[in-house]
PDB file of C-alpha atoms in Angstrom:
ATOM      1  CA  MET A  18     152.908  48.054 132.685  1.00 55.00           C
ATOM      2  CA  GLU A  19     156.498  48.408 133.784  1.00 65.00           C
ATOM      3  CA  ILE A  20     158.723  45.325 133.949  1.00 66.00           C
ATOM      4  CA  LYS A  21     159.031  45.692 137.720  1.00 71.00           C
ATOM      5  CA  GLU A  22     155.268  45.481 138.030  1.00 75.00           C
ATOM      6  CA  MET A  23     155.142  42.398 135.785  1.00 74.00           C
ATOM      7  CA  ILE A  24     157.830  40.697 137.822  1.00 78.00           C
ATOM      8  CA  SER A  25     156.050  41.455 141.084  1.00 82.00           C
ATOM      9  CA  LEU A  26     153.000  39.571 139.804  1.00 85.00           C
ATOM     10  CA  HIS A  27     155.064  36.366 140.007  1.00 88.00           C
ATOM     11  CA  GLU A  28     156.303  36.993 143.516  1.00 90.00           C
ATOM     12  CA  ASP A  29     153.709  35.082 145.582  1.00 92.00           C
ATOM     13  CA  PHE A  30     153.793  32.120 143.193  1.00 93.00           C
ATOM     14  CA  LEU A  31     157.582  31.829 143.167  1.00 94.00           C
ATOM     15  CA  GLU A  32     157.891  32.302 146.908  1.00 94.00           C
ATOM     16  CA  ASP A  33     155.806  29.131 147.307  1.00 95.00           C
ATOM     17  CA  PHE A  34     158.600  27.275 145.478  1.00 96.00           C
ATOM     18  CA  GLY A  35     161.413  28.749 147.555  1.00 96.00           C
ATOM     19  CA  PHE A  36     162.415  31.691 145.354  1.00 96.00           C
ATOM     20  CA  SER A  37     162.857  35.220 146.629  1.00 94.00           C
ATOM     21  CA  LEU A  38     163.041  38.443 144.648  1.00 91.00           C
ATOM     22  CA  ASP A  39     166.391  40.213 144.584  1.00 89.00           C
ATOM     23  CA  GLN A  40     165.282  43.850 144.690  1.00 83.00           C
ATOM     24  CA  GLU A  41     168.524  45.144 143.146  1.00 81.00           C
ATOM     25  CA  ILE A  42     168.609  43.068 139.978  1.00 81.00           C
ATOM     26  CA  PHE A  43     164.959  41.905 139.887  1.00 83.00           C
ATOM     27  CA  HIS A  44     165.824  38.245 139.526  1.00 91.00           C
ATOM     28  CA  PHE A  45     164.166  35.508 141.535  1.00 95.00           C
ATOM     29  CA  ILE A  46     166.756  33.450 143.369  1.00 96.00           C
ATOM     30  CA  LYS A  47     166.692  30.150 145.238  1.00 97.00           C
ATOM     31  CA  LYS A  48     169.787  29.056 147.096  1.00 97.00           C
ATOM     32  CA  ILE A  49     171.114  25.551 146.523  1.00 97.00           C
ATOM     33  CA  PRO A  50     174.215  23.835 147.996  1.00 95.00           C
ATOM     34  CA  GLN A  51     176.290  24.636 144.891  1.00 95.00           C
ATOM     35  CA  GLY A  52     175.110  28.243 144.530  1.00 96.00           C
ATOM     36  CA  LYS A  53     171.696  29.305 143.307  1.00 97.00           C
ATOM     37  CA  GLN A  54     168.896  28.810 140.838  1.00 98.00           C
ATOM     38  CA  ILE A  55     167.730  31.930 139.021  1.00 97.00           C
ATOM     39  CA  ILE A  56     164.592  32.951 137.144  1.00 95.00           C
ATOM     40  CA  PHE A  57     164.867  36.237 135.312  1.00 89.00           C
ATOM     41  CA  PHE A  58     163.196  38.280 132.651  1.00 84.00           C
ATOM     42  CA  HIS A  59     163.907  40.386 129.589  1.00 82.00           C
ATOM     43  CA  HIS A  60     161.358  43.008 128.643  1.00 77.00           C
ATOM     44  CA  THR A  61     161.420  44.695 125.227  1.00 79.00           C
ATOM     45  CA  GLN A  62     159.166  47.713 124.843  1.00 75.00           C
ATOM     46  CA  GLN A  63     158.142  48.874 121.394  1.00 75.00           C
ATOM     47  CA  PRO A  64     155.686  51.634 120.457  1.00 72.00           C
ATOM     48  CA  GLU A  65     152.678  49.351 119.939  1.00 76.00           C
ATOM     49  CA  VAL A  66     153.601  46.140 121.770  1.00 77.00           C
ATOM     50  CA  SER A  67     156.041  44.687 124.242  1.00 80.00           C
ATOM     51  CA  TYR A  68     157.758  41.323 124.560  1.00 84.00           C
ATOM     52  CA  LEU A  69     158.526  39.368 127.708  1.00 83.00           C
ATOM     53  CA  GLU A  70     161.137  36.603 127.861  1.00 88.00           C
ATOM     54  CA  TYR A  71     161.731  34.169 130.711  1.00 90.00           C
ATOM     55  CA  HIS A  72     165.189  32.740 131.344  1.00 93.00           C
ATOM     56  CA  LEU A  73     166.231  30.002 133.742  1.00 96.00           C
ATOM     57  CA  GLY A  74     169.730  29.906 135.153  1.00 96.00           C
ATOM     58  CA  ILE A  75     171.927  27.985 137.552  1.00 97.00           C
ATOM     59  CA  ARG A  76     175.077  29.319 139.160  1.00 97.00           C
ATOM     60  CA  PHE A  77     177.740  27.055 140.638  1.00 97.00           C
ATOM     61  CA  ASP A  78     179.713  29.406 142.856  1.00 95.00           C
ATOM     62  CA  ILE A  79     182.947  27.423 142.794  1.00 96.00           C
ATOM     63  CA  VAL A  80     182.961  27.240 138.985  1.00 96.00           C
ATOM     64  CA  GLU A  81     182.337  30.961 138.555  1.00 94.00           C
ATOM     65  CA  VAL A  82     184.941  31.947 141.140  1.00 93.00           C
ATOM     66  CA  ILE A  83     187.567  29.784 139.428  1.00 95.00           C
ATOM     67  CA  ILE A  84     186.976  30.767 135.811  1.00 94.00           C
ATOM     68  CA  ASN A  85     186.644  34.485 136.466  1.00 91.00           C
ATOM     69  CA  GLN A  86     190.141  34.567 137.899  1.00 90.00           C
ATOM     70  CA  PHE A  87     191.430  33.895 134.407  1.00 91.00           C
ATOM     71  CA  LEU A  88     188.926  35.103 131.828  1.00 83.00           C
ATOM     72  CA  PRO A  89     188.624  38.747 130.805  1.00 73.00           C
ATOM     73  CA  SER A  90     185.608  40.215 132.567  1.00 67.00           C
ATOM     74  CA  SER A  91     184.606  43.315 134.469  1.00 56.00           C
ATOM     75  CA  GLY A  92     185.340  43.515 138.166  1.00 61.00           C
ATOM     76  CA  ASP A  93     181.866  42.620 139.435  1.00 66.00           C
ATOM     77  CA  TYR A  94     181.050  40.058 136.747  1.00 69.00           C
ATOM     78  CA  GLN A  95     182.261  37.220 138.966  1.00 68.00           C
ATOM     79  CA  ASP A  96     179.436  37.951 141.388  1.00 74.00           C
ATOM     80  CA  ARG A  97     176.829  38.094 138.614  1.00 78.00           C
ATOM     81  CA  SER A  98     177.976  35.369 136.244  1.00 89.00           C
ATOM     82  CA  ILE A  99     175.760  32.326 135.709  1.00 93.00           C
ATOM     83  CA  THR A 100     177.047  28.867 134.853  1.00 95.00           C
ATOM     84  CA  LEU A 101     174.089  27.850 132.683  1.00 94.00           C
ATOM     85  CA  VAL A 102     171.294  29.983 131.212  1.00 93.00           C
ATOM     86  CA  GLU A 103     168.490  28.783 128.973  1.00 92.00           C
ATOM     87  CA  THR A 104     165.402  30.337 127.437  1.00 90.00           C
ATOM     88  CA  VAL A 105     162.118  28.526 128.003  1.00 91.00           C
ATOM     89  CA  ASP A 106     161.804  27.519 124.328  1.00 91.00           C
ATOM     90  CA  SER A 107     165.081  25.598 124.545  1.00 89.00           C
ATOM     91  CA  ILE A 108     163.527  23.479 127.291  1.00 90.00           C
ATOM     92  CA  ASN A 109     160.116  23.100 125.646  1.00 90.00           C
ATOM     93  CA  LYS A 110     159.918  23.785 121.907  1.00 88.00           C
ATOM     94  CA  SER A 111     156.166  24.432 122.111  1.00 88.00           C
ATOM     95  CA  ILE A 112     156.716  27.484 124.329  1.00 87.00           C
ATOM     96  CA  PRO A 113     157.507  30.746 122.506  1.00 83.00           C
ATOM     97  CA  ARG A 114     160.936  32.234 123.049  1.00 85.00           C
ATOM     98  CA  ARG A 115     159.239  35.477 123.982  1.00 84.00           C
ATOM     99  CA  PHE A 116     155.655  36.353 124.762  1.00 85.00           C
ATOM    100  CA  LEU A 117     153.901  39.103 122.851  1.00 81.00           C
ATOM    101  CA  VAL A 118     151.995  41.515 125.095  1.00 79.00           C
ATOM    102  CA  GLU A 119     149.835  43.943 123.137  1.00 77.00           C
ATOM    103  CA  ASN A 120     147.950  45.331 126.118  1.00 76.00           C
ATOM    104  CA  GLU A 121     147.777  44.940 129.874  1.00 74.00           C
ATOM    105  CA  LEU A 122     144.763  42.632 129.638  1.00 74.00           C
ATOM    106  CA  GLU A 123     147.037  39.960 128.119  1.00 80.00           C
ATOM    107  CA  ILE A 124     149.551  39.967 130.949  1.00 82.00           C
ATOM    108  CA  ASN A 125     147.598  37.583 133.188  1.00 83.00           C
ATOM    109  CA  ALA A 126     147.377  35.006 130.375  1.00 86.00           C
ATOM    110  CA  VAL A 127     151.146  35.228 129.805  1.00 86.00           C
ATOM    111  CA  ILE A 128     151.847  34.827 133.512  1.00 86.00           C
ATOM    112  CA  LYS A 129     149.507  31.845 133.708  1.00 90.00           C
ATOM    113  CA  GLU A 130     151.276  30.127 130.794  1.00 90.00           C
ATOM    114  CA  ALA A 131     154.711  30.855 132.223  1.00 90.00           C
ATOM    115  CA  GLU A 132     153.775  29.533 135.661  1.00 92.00           C
ATOM    116  CA  HIS A 133     152.240  26.412 134.115  1.00 93.00           C
ATOM    117  CA  PHE A 134     155.527  25.789 132.288  1.00 93.00           C
ATOM    118  CA  LEU A 135     157.526  26.257 135.484  1.00 94.00           C
ATOM    119  CA  VAL A 136     155.397  23.763 137.419  1.00 96.00           C
ATOM    120  CA  LYS A 137     155.393  21.152 134.659  1.00 95.00           C
ATOM    121  CA  GLU A 138     158.963  21.496 133.414  1.00 95.00           C
ATOM    122  CA  GLY A 139     160.923  24.531 134.541  1.00 95.00           C
ATOM    123  CA  PHE A 140     161.462  23.634 138.190  1.00 97.00           C
ATOM    124  CA  LYS A 141     162.346  20.049 137.223  1.00 97.00           C
ATOM    125  CA  TRP A 142     164.919  21.354 134.734  1.00 96.00           C
ATOM    126  CA  LEU A 143     166.450  23.605 137.378  1.00 97.00           C
ATOM    127  CA  ASP A 144     166.645  20.740 139.862  1.00 97.00           C
ATOM    128  CA  GLU A 145     168.080  18.329 137.292  1.00 97.00           C
ATOM    129  CA  TYR A 146     170.968  20.587 136.354  1.00 97.00           C
ATOM    130  CA  SER A 147     171.587  21.731 139.900  1.00 97.00           C
ATOM    131  CA  ASN A 148     173.053  18.246 140.272  1.00 97.00           C
ATOM    132  CA  PRO A 149     176.770  18.720 139.474  1.00 96.00           C
ATOM    133  CA  LEU A 150     177.032  15.397 137.634  1.00 96.00           C
ATOM    134  CA  ASN A 151     174.169  16.344 135.313  1.00 96.00           C
ATOM    135  CA  MET A 152     175.596  19.807 134.744  1.00 96.00           C
ATOM    136  CA  GLU A 153     178.984  18.358 133.854  1.00 96.00           C
ATOM    137  CA  ARG A 154     177.419  15.878 131.423  1.00 94.00           C
ATOM    138  CA  LEU A 155     175.374  18.617 129.757  1.00 92.00           C
ATOM    139  CA  PHE A 156     178.531  20.583 129.001  1.00 92.00           C
ATOM    140  CA  ASN A 157     180.837  17.725 128.076  1.00 92.00           C
ATOM    141  CA  ASP A 158     179.035  14.584 126.897  1.00 84.00           C
ATOM    142  CA  ALA A 159     179.794  14.203 123.212  1.00 59.00           C
ATOM    143  CA  ALA A 160     180.504  17.940 123.243  1.00 58.00           C
ATOM    144  CA  ASP A 161     177.137  18.740 121.679  1.00 59.00           C
ATOM    145  CA  PHE A 162     177.508  22.498 121.489  1.00 57.00           C
ATOM    146  CA  SER A 163     173.869  23.022 120.572  1.00 55.00           C
ATOM    147  CA  LYS A 164     172.963  22.100 124.156  1.00 56.00           C
ATOM    148  CA  VAL A 165     174.777  25.029 125.736  1.00 58.00           C
ATOM    149  CA  SER A 166     174.599  28.301 123.837  1.00 57.00           C
ATOM    150  CA  GLN A 167     177.252  30.519 125.370  1.00 62.00           C
ATOM    151  CA  ASN A 168     180.282  32.498 124.331  1.00 79.00           C
ATOM    152  CA  PHE A 169     182.653  29.664 123.377  1.00 83.00           C
ATOM    153  CA  THR A 170     185.513  30.852 125.562  1.00 85.00           C
ATOM    154  CA  TYR A 171     183.331  30.892 128.666  1.00 88.00           C
ATOM    155  CA  ARG A 172     181.634  27.648 127.657  1.00 90.00           C
ATOM    156  CA  SER A 173     185.023  25.937 127.332  1.00 92.00           C
ATOM    157  CA  ALA A 174     186.204  27.296 130.667  1.00 94.00           C
ATOM    158  CA  ARG A 175     183.063  26.123 132.428  1.00 95.00           C
ATOM    159  CA  GLY A 176     183.123  22.735 130.724  1.00 94.00           C
ATOM    160  CA  VAL A 177     186.721  21.965 131.639  1.00 96.00           C
ATOM    161  CA  THR A 178     186.280  23.244 135.205  1.00 97.00           C
ATOM    162  CA  LEU A 179     183.140  21.168 135.706  1.00 97.00           C
ATOM    163  CA  SER A 180     185.046  18.126 134.471  1.00 97.00           C
ATOM    164  CA  LYS A 181     187.948  18.714 136.859  1.00 97.00           C
ATOM    165  CA  LEU A 182     185.590  19.116 139.813  1.00 98.00           C
ATOM    166  CA  TYR A 183     182.920  16.519 139.081  1.00 97.00           C
ATOM    167  CA  ASN A 184     184.303  14.061 136.508  1.00 96.00           C
ATOM    168  CA  PRO A 185     188.078  14.046 137.045  1.00 97.00           C
ATOM    169  CA  ALA A 186     188.518  10.700 135.287  1.00 96.00           C
ATOM    170  CA  GLU A 187     187.691  12.439 131.991  1.00 95.00           C
ATOM    171  CA  TYR A 188     189.447  15.711 132.729  1.00 96.00           C
ATOM    172  CA  GLN A 189     192.474  15.123 130.499  1.00 96.00           C
ATOM    173  CA  ASN A 190     190.277  14.189 127.524  1.00 94.00           C
ATOM    174  CA  VAL A 191     187.973  17.149 128.081  1.00 94.00           C
ATOM    175  CA  LYS A 192     190.944  19.502 128.447  1.00 94.00           C
ATOM    176  CA  THR A 193     192.485  18.310 125.189  1.00 93.00           C
ATOM    177  CA  PHE A 194     189.185  18.605 123.350  1.00 90.00           C
ATOM    178  CA  TYR A 195     188.493  22.210 124.360  1.00 90.00           C
ATOM    179  CA  LEU A 196     192.064  23.294 123.756  1.00 89.00           C
ATOM    180  CA  GLU A 197     191.954  21.883 120.233  1.00 88.00           C
ATOM    181  CA  LYS A 198     188.610  23.575 119.565  1.00 87.00           C
ATOM    182  CA  LEU A 199     189.899  26.929 120.769  1.00 85.00           C
ATOM    183  CA  GLU A 200     192.936  26.602 118.511  1.00 84.00           C
ATOM    184  CA  GLU A 201     190.691  25.631 115.569  1.00 85.00           C
ATOM    185  CA  LYS A 202     188.636  28.755 116.138  1.00 79.00           C
ATOM    186  CA  GLN A 203     191.842  30.797 115.993  1.00 76.00           C
ATOM    187  CA  GLU A 204     191.130  32.581 119.213  1.00 75.00           C
ATOM    188  CA  THR A 205     193.329  35.544 120.054  1.00 79.00           C
ATOM    189  CA  PRO A 206     196.653  34.870 121.777  1.00 83.00           C
ATOM    190  CA  PHE A 207     195.287  36.625 124.853  1.00 84.00           C
ATOM    191  CA  THR A 208     192.252  34.322 125.011  1.00 83.00           C
ATOM    192  CA  LEU A 209     194.401  31.224 124.556  1.00 87.00           C
ATOM    193  CA  ALA A 210     196.828  32.415 127.222  1.00 90.00           C
ATOM    194  CA  SER A 211     193.941  32.990 129.643  1.00 91.00           C
ATOM    195  CA  PHE A 212     192.643  29.483 128.975  1.00 91.00           C
ATOM    196  CA  LEU A 213     196.107  27.971 129.429  1.00 93.00           C
ATOM    197  CA  ASN A 214     196.446  29.771 132.752  1.00 95.00           C
ATOM    198  CA  LEU A 215     193.108  28.296 133.811  1.00 96.00           C
ATOM    199  CA  LEU A 216     194.293  24.816 132.794  1.00 96.00           C
ATOM    200  CA  ASP A 217     197.502  25.248 134.773  1.00 96.00           C
ATOM    201  CA  TYR A 218     195.439  26.155 137.827  1.00 97.00           C
ATOM    202  CA  LEU A 219     193.103  23.172 137.347  1.00 97.00           C
ATOM    203  CA  ASP A 220     196.024  20.780 136.773  1.00 96.00           C
ATOM    204  CA  ASN A 221     197.341  21.730 140.200  1.00 94.00           C
ATOM    205  CA  LEU A 222     193.998  21.894 141.974  1.00 89.00           C
TER     206      LEU A 222
END
């Protein structure tokens, strides 16, 4: 079964929870005041079996518009970038990172398990981190980098921008922390310059 067919099997279920299928990118999207919640899929086809992964994402439009002015990215990345993306196993350790599908008869069981996860935990997770204060804390509290697995440059940019917008009292501390980490990692001069330009913009926001 093609990935498009698998995705379409979720359509009625997700529509009941306010998500609609974007026919161009085949992601399910639900608009929220800050941007959108996203449910999307990765399908890996091998000769004998295939694997299906579910990812949950949240996009804060204002954060993505700001950071993509300064970070190196392709022209349309700003429209596609997602502030936070997690695999289902990072939300519930008992759920596999990817589901093994050996034949089409197994697809319904996979869909049932995925939808059960969404009802019990997935939608709650999306709603929790659609709250800007919770999103900011996830990125910046104690700077636990295991909580947000992203390219460090983009993670730093999102973390400092979230702080400026939603926790300005801690902005200076957060800014100093990420700048020191980037210097420790010996990022390229271009990357550091891009981050400094972002900080200059945020300082004057």
